[in-house]
Tab-separated table of C-alpha atoms in Angstrom:
chain	number	residue	atom	x	y	z
A	1	MET	CA	70.927	89.744	11.942
A	2	ASN	CA	72.568	91.703	14.157
A	3	ILE	CA	72.382	95.348	14.624
A	4	SER	CA	75.099	98.180	16.847
A	5	PHE	CA	74.158	99.741	19.529
A	6	PHE	CA	76.484	102.183	20.835
A	7	ASN	CA	78.716	99.804	19.035
A	8	LYS	CA	77.390	96.807	21.104
A	9	PRO	CA	76.551	94.052	19.268
A	10	ILE	CA	73.023	92.982	20.137
A	11	PRO	CA	72.617	89.322	21.295
A	12	SER	CA	70.587	87.200	19.340
A	13	ARG	CA	66.679	86.324	19.996
A	14	LYS	CA	67.594	82.810	20.843
A	15	PHE	CA	70.778	83.806	23.335
A	16	VAL	CA	68.157	86.387	24.985
A	17	THR	CA	65.896	83.200	25.578
A	18	THR	CA	68.361	80.612	26.597
A	19	ALA	CA	69.561	83.644	29.539
A	20	ILE	CA	66.045	84.883	30.326
A	21	VAL	CA	66.061	80.481	31.351
A	22	CYS	CA	68.773	80.270	32.956
A	23	LEU	CA	68.244	83.898	35.289
A	24	THR	CA	64.615	82.576	36.490
A	25	PHE	CA	66.274	79.971	37.521
A	26	ALA	CA	69.071	81.414	39.255
A	27	LEU	CA	67.393	83.923	41.182
A	28	PRO	CA	66.081	81.820	43.977
A	29	LEU	CA	69.329	81.093	44.444
A	30	ILE	CA	70.603	84.600	44.784
A	31	ALA	CA	68.104	85.369	46.785
A	32	HIS	CA	68.944	81.785	49.547
A	33	ALA	CA	72.543	83.758	49.125
A	34	ASN	CA	71.456	86.732	50.380
A	35	ASP	CA	69.530	85.810	53.199
A	36	ALA	CA	72.040	83.611	54.071
A	37	GLU	CA	74.624	86.037	54.190
A	38	LEU	CA	72.161	88.701	56.093
A	39	LYS	CA	71.708	85.502	58.336
A	40	GLY	CA	75.575	85.742	58.959
A	41	MET	CA	76.092	89.610	59.147
A	42	LYS	CA	73.329	89.432	62.085
A	43	GLN	CA	74.943	86.474	63.714
A	44	GLU	CA	78.774	88.303	63.698
A	45	ILE	CA	76.744	91.508	65.316
A	46	SER	CA	75.224	89.419	68.091
A	47	ARG	CA	78.855	87.529	68.271
A	48	GLN	CA	80.097	91.258	68.584
A	49	SER	CA	78.062	92.779	70.569
A	50	SER	CA	78.123	89.907	72.932
A	51	VAL	CA	82.100	90.527	72.932
A	52	LEU	CA	82.062	93.889	73.659
A	53	SER	CA	79.621	93.310	76.269
A	54	LYS	CA	82.073	91.058	77.868
A	55	GLN	CA	85.090	93.859	77.929
A	56	LYS	CA	82.673	96.608	79.130
A	57	LYS	CA	81.573	93.767	81.836
A	58	GLU	CA	85.425	92.584	82.839
A	59	LEU	CA	86.478	96.496	82.424
A	60	SER	CA	83.763	97.022	85.613
A	61	SER	CA	85.095	94.511	87.237
A	62	LEU	CA	88.467	95.171	86.759
A	63	GLN	CA	87.902	98.988	88.127
A	64	SER	CA	86.067	97.428	91.148
A	65	SER	CA	89.363	95.845	91.751
A	66	LEU	CA	91.175	98.232	90.973
A	67	LYS	CA	89.407	100.547	93.023
A	68	LYS	CA	89.159	97.878	96.380
A	69	TYR	CA	93.141	97.804	95.764
A	70	GLU	CA	93.719	101.393	96.229
A	71	LEU	CA	91.261	101.655	98.825
A	72	SER	CA	92.996	99.198	101.020
A	73	ILE	CA	96.738	100.617	100.177
A	74	ALA	CA	94.878	104.313	101.286
A	75	ASN	CA	93.790	101.958	104.537
A	76	ALA	CA	97.295	100.663	105.097
A	77	SER	CA	98.919	103.748	103.849
A	78	LYS	CA	97.017	105.830	106.389
A	79	LYS	CA	97.303	103.499	109.540
A	80	ALA	CA	101.384	103.165	108.826
A	81	ARG	CA	101.627	107.065	108.900
A	82	ASN	CA	99.403	106.551	112.658
A	83	ALA	CA	101.822	104.090	113.552
A	84	GLU	CA	105.091	105.741	112.425
A	85	ARG	CA	103.724	108.627	114.233
A	86	GLU	CA	102.235	107.019	117.549
A	87	LEU	CA	105.499	105.328	117.158
A	88	ALA	CA	107.894	108.762	116.869
A	89	ALA	CA	105.934	109.948	120.190
A	90	VAL	CA	106.136	106.454	122.595
A	91	LYS	CA	110.237	106.942	121.459
A	92	ARG	CA	109.678	110.629	122.945
A	93	SER	CA	108.277	109.046	125.858
A	94	ILE	CA	110.115	106.347	126.691
A	95	THR	CA	113.257	109.171	126.650
A	96	GLU	CA	111.809	111.579	128.245
A	97	LEU	CA	111.046	108.596	131.035
A	98	LYS	CA	114.441	107.413	131.348
A	99	GLN	CA	115.726	110.666	131.681
A	100	GLN	CA	113.467	111.401	135.145
A	101	GLN	CA	114.434	107.622	136.463
A	102	SER	CA	118.378	109.011	136.192
A	103	GLU	CA	117.380	112.219	137.615
A	104	LEU	CA	115.000	110.515	140.301
A	105	THR	CA	118.297	108.154	141.059
A	106	GLN	CA	120.449	110.388	141.759
A	107	GLN	CA	118.161	112.239	143.497
A	108	GLN	CA	117.061	108.747	145.730
A	109	ILE	CA	121.304	108.310	146.479
A	110	GLY	CA	121.329	112.073	147.845
A	111	GLN	CA	118.601	111.453	150.154
A	112	THR	CA	119.909	108.294	151.517
A	113	GLU	CA	123.019	110.078	151.978
A	114	VAL	CA	121.879	112.441	153.343
A	115	LEU	CA	119.447	110.128	155.557
A	116	LYS	CA	122.381	108.466	156.427
A	117	ASP	CA	124.124	111.838	158.340
A	118	LEU	CA	120.980	112.901	160.437
A	119	LEU	CA	121.029	109.167	161.466
A	120	VAL	CA	124.704	109.682	162.611
A	121	ASN	CA	124.400	112.936	164.294
A	122	TYR	CA	120.948	111.765	166.320
A	123	TYR	CA	122.898	109.169	167.071
A	124	LEU	CA	126.628	111.150	168.444
A	125	ILE	CA	123.879	113.357	170.177
A	126	SER	CA	121.754	111.083	171.922
A	127	ARG	CA	124.837	109.110	173.395
A	128	ASN	CA	126.623	112.202	174.578
A	129	ASN	CA	123.289	114.235	176.122
A	130	GLN	CA	123.056	111.361	178.193
A	131	LEU	CA	126.479	110.492	179.134
A	132	SER	CA	126.535	114.699	179.932
A	133	ASN	CA	123.350	114.027	182.373
A	134	VAL	CA	125.063	111.098	184.203
A	135	LEU	CA	128.947	112.139	184.412
A	136	SER	CA	128.821	116.394	183.826
A	137	GLY	CA	126.273	117.093	186.181
A	138	ASP	CA	125.083	120.014	183.278
A	139	ASP	CA	123.434	122.340	183.933
A	140	VAL	CA	119.382	122.330	182.633
A	141	THR	CA	119.375	124.932	180.297
A	142	LYS	CA	122.230	122.921	178.149
A	143	ILE	CA	120.777	119.559	178.396
A	144	ASP	CA	117.405	120.960	176.938
A	145	ARG	CA	119.204	123.387	174.238
A	146	MET	CA	120.555	119.644	173.039
A	147	THR	CA	117.426	117.885	173.712
A	148	GLN	CA	116.234	120.019	171.100
A	149	TYR	CA	118.955	120.315	168.716
A	150	ALA	CA	118.108	116.508	169.006
A	151	GLN	CA	114.870	116.477	168.206
A	152	ARG	CA	115.040	118.955	165.600
A	153	ILE	CA	117.796	116.232	163.452
A	154	SER	CA	114.465	114.087	164.099
A	155	GLU	CA	112.185	115.628	162.144
A	156	ALA	CA	114.814	116.102	159.809
A	157	GLN	CA	115.152	112.544	159.751
A	158	VAL	CA	111.226	112.437	159.604
A	159	GLY	CA	111.359	114.423	156.206
A	160	ALA	CA	114.147	112.912	154.981
A	161	ILE	CA	112.911	109.448	154.510
A	162	SER	CA	109.589	110.780	153.750
A	163	GLN	CA	111.060	112.443	150.842
A	164	LEU	CA	113.304	109.335	150.218
A	165	GLU	CA	109.852	107.364	149.769
A	166	PHE	CA	107.934	109.609	147.745
A	167	THR	CA	110.944	109.691	145.839
A	168	THR	CA	110.949	105.708	145.534
A	169	MET	CA	107.330	105.650	144.598
A	170	GLN	CA	107.863	107.590	141.667
A	171	LEU	CA	110.312	105.755	140.706
A	172	LYS	CA	108.130	102.683	140.805
A	173	GLU	CA	105.493	104.303	138.899
A	174	LYS	CA	108.171	105.675	135.967
A	175	GLU	CA	109.717	101.829	135.698
A	176	VAL	CA	105.379	100.914	135.143
A	177	SER	CA	104.979	103.289	132.587
A	178	LEU	CA	108.408	102.489	130.878
A	179	LEU	CA	107.413	98.616	130.892
A	180	LYS	CA	104.000	99.779	129.542
A	181	GLN	CA	105.560	102.142	126.584
A	182	GLN	CA	107.692	99.765	125.932
A	183	GLN	CA	105.208	97.524	125.238
A	184	ARG	CA	103.380	99.571	123.215
A	185	GLN	CA	106.027	100.286	121.411
A	186	SER	CA	106.571	96.627	120.631
A	187	GLU	CA	102.805	96.430	119.429
A	188	LEU	CA	103.065	99.432	117.406
A	189	LEU	CA	106.457	97.717	115.479
A	190	ALA	CA	104.991	95.165	114.668
A	191	GLN	CA	101.356	96.799	113.446
A	192	TYR	CA	103.445	98.985	111.117
A	193	LYS	CA	105.823	95.913	109.607
A	194	GLN	CA	101.756	94.574	109.449
A	195	GLU	CA	100.717	97.602	107.460
A	196	LYS	CA	103.803	97.590	105.271
A	197	THR	CA	103.737	94.339	104.344
A	198	THR	CA	99.574	94.729	103.198
A	199	LEU	CA	100.239	98.468	101.437
A	200	GLN	CA	103.200	96.481	99.267
A	201	THR	CA	100.805	93.367	99.286
A	202	SER	CA	97.783	95.719	97.825
A	203	GLN	CA	100.271	97.575	95.177
A	204	ASN	CA	101.866	94.608	93.660
A	205	LYS	CA	97.901	93.250	93.108
A	206	ARG	CA	97.039	96.903	91.663
A	207	LYS	CA	99.735	97.190	89.325
A	208	LYS	CA	99.107	94.163	87.904
A	209	THR	CA	94.924	95.257	87.588
A	210	VAL	CA	96.353	98.515	86.032
A	211	SER	CA	98.145	96.885	83.448
A	212	SER	CA	95.657	94.747	82.902
A	213	ILE	CA	93.162	97.546	82.640
A	214	LYS	CA	95.718	99.222	79.981
A	215	LYS	CA	95.264	96.305	77.796
A	216	ARG	CA	91.417	96.614	77.351
A	217	ILE	CA	91.696	100.377	76.530
A	218	SER	CA	94.917	100.364	74.663
A	219	ASN	CA	93.360	101.397	71.496
A	220	GLU	CA	92.675	105.691	70.590
A	221	ASN	CA	88.510	104.473	70.961
A	222	GLY	CA	88.250	102.209	74.178
A	223	TYR	CA	90.918	104.914	75.852
A	224	LEU	CA	88.372	107.581	74.203
A	225	ASN	CA	85.285	106.348	75.540
A	226	GLU	CA	86.640	105.637	79.093
A	227	LEU	CA	87.823	109.363	79.052
A	228	GLN	CA	83.964	110.434	78.005
A	229	GLN	CA	82.448	107.967	81.115
A	230	ASN	CA	85.255	109.507	83.704
A	231	GLU	CA	83.586	113.020	82.846
A	232	LYS	CA	79.864	111.810	83.008
A	233	ARG	CA	81.020	109.845	85.707
A	234	LEU	CA	82.566	113.542	87.612
A	235	LYS	CA	79.569	115.669	86.757
A	236	VAL	CA	76.780	113.309	88.293
A	237	ALA	CA	79.310	113.417	91.700
A	238	ILE	CA	79.419	116.862	91.503
A	239	ALA	CA	75.648	117.487	90.567
A	240	LYS	CA	75.028	115.400	93.968
A	241	ALA	CA	77.326	117.233	95.763
A	242	LYS	CA	75.875	120.809	95.497
A	243	ALA	CA	72.330	119.525	96.168
A	244	SER	CA	73.267	117.966	99.224
A	245	ASN	CA	75.299	120.933	100.422
A	246	ASN	CA	73.096	124.023	101.497
A	247	VAL	CA	75.219	125.746	103.265
A	248	PRO	CA	76.043	129.583	101.704
A	249	MET	CA	79.255	130.656	101.233
A	250	ASP	CA	81.508	133.339	99.839
A	251	GLY	CA	82.882	131.650	96.753
A	252	ILE	CA	86.713	131.818	96.107
A	253	ALA	CA	85.950	135.099	93.026
A	254	ARG	CA	88.156	137.269	95.505
A	255	GLN	CA	90.545	135.144	95.280
A	256	LYS	CA	91.091	134.738	92.182
A	257	GLY	CA	95.328	134.896	91.109
A	258	ARG	CA	95.842	134.803	94.523
A	259	LEU	CA	94.798	131.397	95.631
A	260	PRO	CA	97.864	129.184	97.029
A	261	TRP	CA	99.025	126.348	95.187
A	262	PRO	CA	97.709	122.884	96.352
A	263	ILE	CA	101.056	121.312	96.296
A	264	SER	CA	103.971	122.727	97.175
A	265	ASN	CA	107.345	122.329	94.539
A	266	ALA	CA	105.117	120.666	91.889
A	267	LYS	CA	106.464	120.124	88.207
A	268	THR	CA	102.695	120.798	85.617
A	269	LEU	CA	102.803	117.247	83.849
A	270	HIS	CA	99.426	118.694	81.699
A	271	SER	CA	97.952	121.850	81.964
A	272	PHE	CA	94.274	123.611	81.562
A	273	GLY	CA	92.938	122.867	77.567
A	274	THR	CA	96.004	120.411	76.555
A	275	LYS	CA	94.866	117.559	74.384
A	276	GLN	CA	94.362	114.584	76.230
A	277	THR	CA	93.035	112.404	73.292
A	278	GLY	CA	90.647	112.389	70.211
A	279	GLN	CA	88.708	115.798	70.975
A	280	LEU	CA	88.971	115.855	74.724
A	281	THR	CA	90.398	117.885	76.428
A	282	TRP	CA	91.919	118.109	80.354
A	283	LYS	CA	89.621	120.546	82.276
A	284	GLY	CA	92.398	120.722	84.991
A	285	MET	CA	95.659	120.469	85.797
A	286	VAL	CA	97.918	116.953	86.558
A	287	LEU	CA	101.139	118.062	89.012
A	288	ALA	CA	104.007	115.875	90.202
A	289	SER	CA	105.005	115.032	93.317
A	290	GLU	CA	106.296	113.087	95.779
A	291	TYR	CA	104.225	110.098	97.103
A	292	GLY	CA	102.954	111.483	100.695
A	293	THR	CA	103.224	114.830	99.991
A	294	PRO	CA	100.250	116.867	101.886
A	295	VAL	CA	98.013	117.991	99.446
A	296	LYS	CA	96.047	121.428	100.970
A	297	ALA	CA	93.326	123.001	100.271
A	298	VAL	CA	93.070	126.027	98.130
A	299	ASP	CA	90.318	127.974	99.961
A	300	SER	CA	88.304	127.388	103.044
A	301	GLY	CA	85.057	125.297	102.642
A	302	LYS	CA	82.604	122.353	102.445
A	303	VAL	CA	84.108	118.893	101.855
A	304	VAL	CA	80.796	117.539	99.232
A	305	PHE	CA	82.658	114.195	98.101
A	306	ALA	CA	85.682	112.141	99.319
A	307	ASP	CA	85.645	108.996	97.810
A	308	TRP	CA	87.019	106.994	95.267
A	309	LEU	CA	85.650	107.776	92.122
A	310	ARG	CA	86.263	105.414	88.601
A	311	GLY	CA	89.333	107.811	86.467
A	312	TYR	CA	90.065	110.161	89.310
A	313	GLY	CA	90.872	107.622	92.377
A	314	LEU	CA	90.495	108.995	95.526
A	315	MET	CA	89.577	112.099	95.283
A	316	VAL	CA	88.293	115.153	97.276
A	317	LEU	CA	85.352	118.357	96.171
A	318	ILE	CA	85.034	121.092	98.327
A	319	ASP	CA	82.531	123.278	97.743
A	320	HIS	CA	83.431	127.113	98.286
A	321	GLY	CA	79.913	128.598	97.700
A	322	LYS	CA	78.536	130.457	95.020
A	323	GLY	CA	78.806	128.143	92.713
A	324	ASP	CA	82.913	127.177	93.271
A	325	MET	CA	84.621	124.318	93.393
A	326	THR	CA	87.765	122.921	93.452
A	327	LEU	CA	88.416	118.977	92.765
A	328	TYR	CA	91.434	116.980	93.669
A	329	GLY	CA	92.116	113.596	92.064
A	330	TYR	CA	94.527	110.775	92.067
A	331	ASN	CA	95.610	110.947	96.598
A	332	GLN	CA	97.095	108.481	97.927
A	333	SER	CA	94.665	108.631	101.247
A	334	LEU	CA	92.107	111.190	102.532
A	335	MET	CA	92.208	113.204	105.412
A	336	LYS	CA	89.238	114.624	105.374
A	337	LYS	CA	85.195	113.033	104.816
A	338	GLU	CA	82.294	114.405	103.438
A	339	GLY	CA	80.701	117.003	105.805
A	340	ASP	CA	84.119	118.199	107.041
A	341	LYS	CA	84.657	121.912	107.305
A	342	VAL	CA	87.886	122.986	105.975
A	343	GLN	CA	90.242	126.170	106.350
A	344	ALA	CA	92.636	127.444	103.453
A	345	GLY	CA	95.559	126.084	104.097
A	346	GLU	CA	94.397	122.728	105.896
A	347	THR	CA	95.820	118.989	104.938
A	348	ILE	CA	92.533	117.055	102.833
A	349	ALA	CA	95.038	114.180	101.763
A	350	VAL	CA	98.153	112.980	100.511
A	351	VAL	CA	99.469	112.922	97.206
A	352	GLY	CA	99.433	109.400	95.752
A	353	ASP	CA	98.704	107.579	92.247
A	354	SER	CA	95.211	106.061	92.388
A	355	GLY	CA	92.451	106.033	89.768
A	356	GLY	CA	95.134	103.867	88.055
A	357	GLN	CA	97.626	106.524	87.616
A	358	ASP	CA	101.367	105.391	86.340
A	359	ARG	CA	103.227	108.180	88.595
A	360	ALA	CA	102.526	110.165	91.792
A	361	SER	CA	100.521	112.893	91.079
A	362	LEU	CA	97.649	115.334	91.967
A	363	TYR	CA	94.572	116.215	89.838
A	364	PHE	CA	93.346	119.200	90.531
A	365	GLU	CA	90.004	121.414	89.127
A	366	ILE	CA	88.534	124.621	89.358
A	367	ARG	CA	84.907	125.248	88.919
A	368	ARG	CA	82.383	127.782	88.412
A	369	ASN	CA	79.092	126.617	88.326
A	370	SER	CA	80.170	123.352	86.986
A	371	LYS	CA	82.309	124.544	83.785
A	372	ALA	CA	86.097	123.901	84.354
A	373	GLN	CA	87.844	126.867	85.053
A	374	ASN	CA	91.904	127.398	83.801
A	375	PRO	CA	93.652	127.038	87.403
A	376	ARG	CA	96.438	128.992	86.196
A	377	SER	CA	94.185	131.874	85.847
A	378	TRP	CA	93.303	131.230	90.043
A	379	LEU	CA	96.162	130.458	91.531
A	380	ARG	CA	99.202	132.674	92.698
A	381	ARG	CA	101.541	132.936	89.539
């Protein structure tokens, strides 16, 4: 007989008995299936962890390559600029030497003509004096006067010869200097071309590495994680820098609103406080500029960090005292090293795209007691 419960028929005793027997045999099979699934999940988690670890290592390896190429670019760029400056100085020196050579040559020609005239006059006076003595019987006073005149011409002649010899010696010295400068010019040109080639090679390799890095962190989580890690690295660098600098300085509080901009004629790409990704915002500002634009210290202080830092590229950190620091990142090359004292307006680096940036720009940040400040509140309007 069937009895209704919540309007559902209740199974018969025979059916229930059969179901219990079936379930008794099925339970070990279900447990076995759950164990297999759990084991599969563990294997998948292990595989995913292994993949993530591998990706992390690959990303670190790529960042190491990026650092190597960007340091190579910085070094080659610095050497090329130095060679260019020295080359310009050598060219000026060569021009000056040629001008001096031309003036000395003209002087030599003039001195030779004077010497010729003196020799002719001396010859004529000496001959006339001898003839007068023999033929005309001139008095002793006239003879003495002619002799003195001949002697003065002879002295002038000796002086002219001495001047001519000195001028000739100067010309030879200028010629030797000119040859040395021309040789140096050839060496510098070769060096400049070599550094340019090295620079181009490193830039090409850097471009490929940056592209590979972007593929590794193309999703938002990867990008967010990289930015968070960069921020941690920066905090560590700042903490180390503060610990190593014990020189008392006045800070920049009195300069608030009056600090000069670190680069001139810059366009703001990113402002302080604007969204970077996820919940992260910009702790400083990014200023677009041309490659090689001088980056200047906004105030006097001491360089406490000058090296490559992941996410910031070639970076300079200046301690101004009283917990005030300014940070300059993305540079192509650095002009200062750790421990250097700098004055306001002094060039500390040149604009670049290090740290894997897409374009030439400067990352500028101001920190007070390790807390990021809005640079616009501190810079001149």
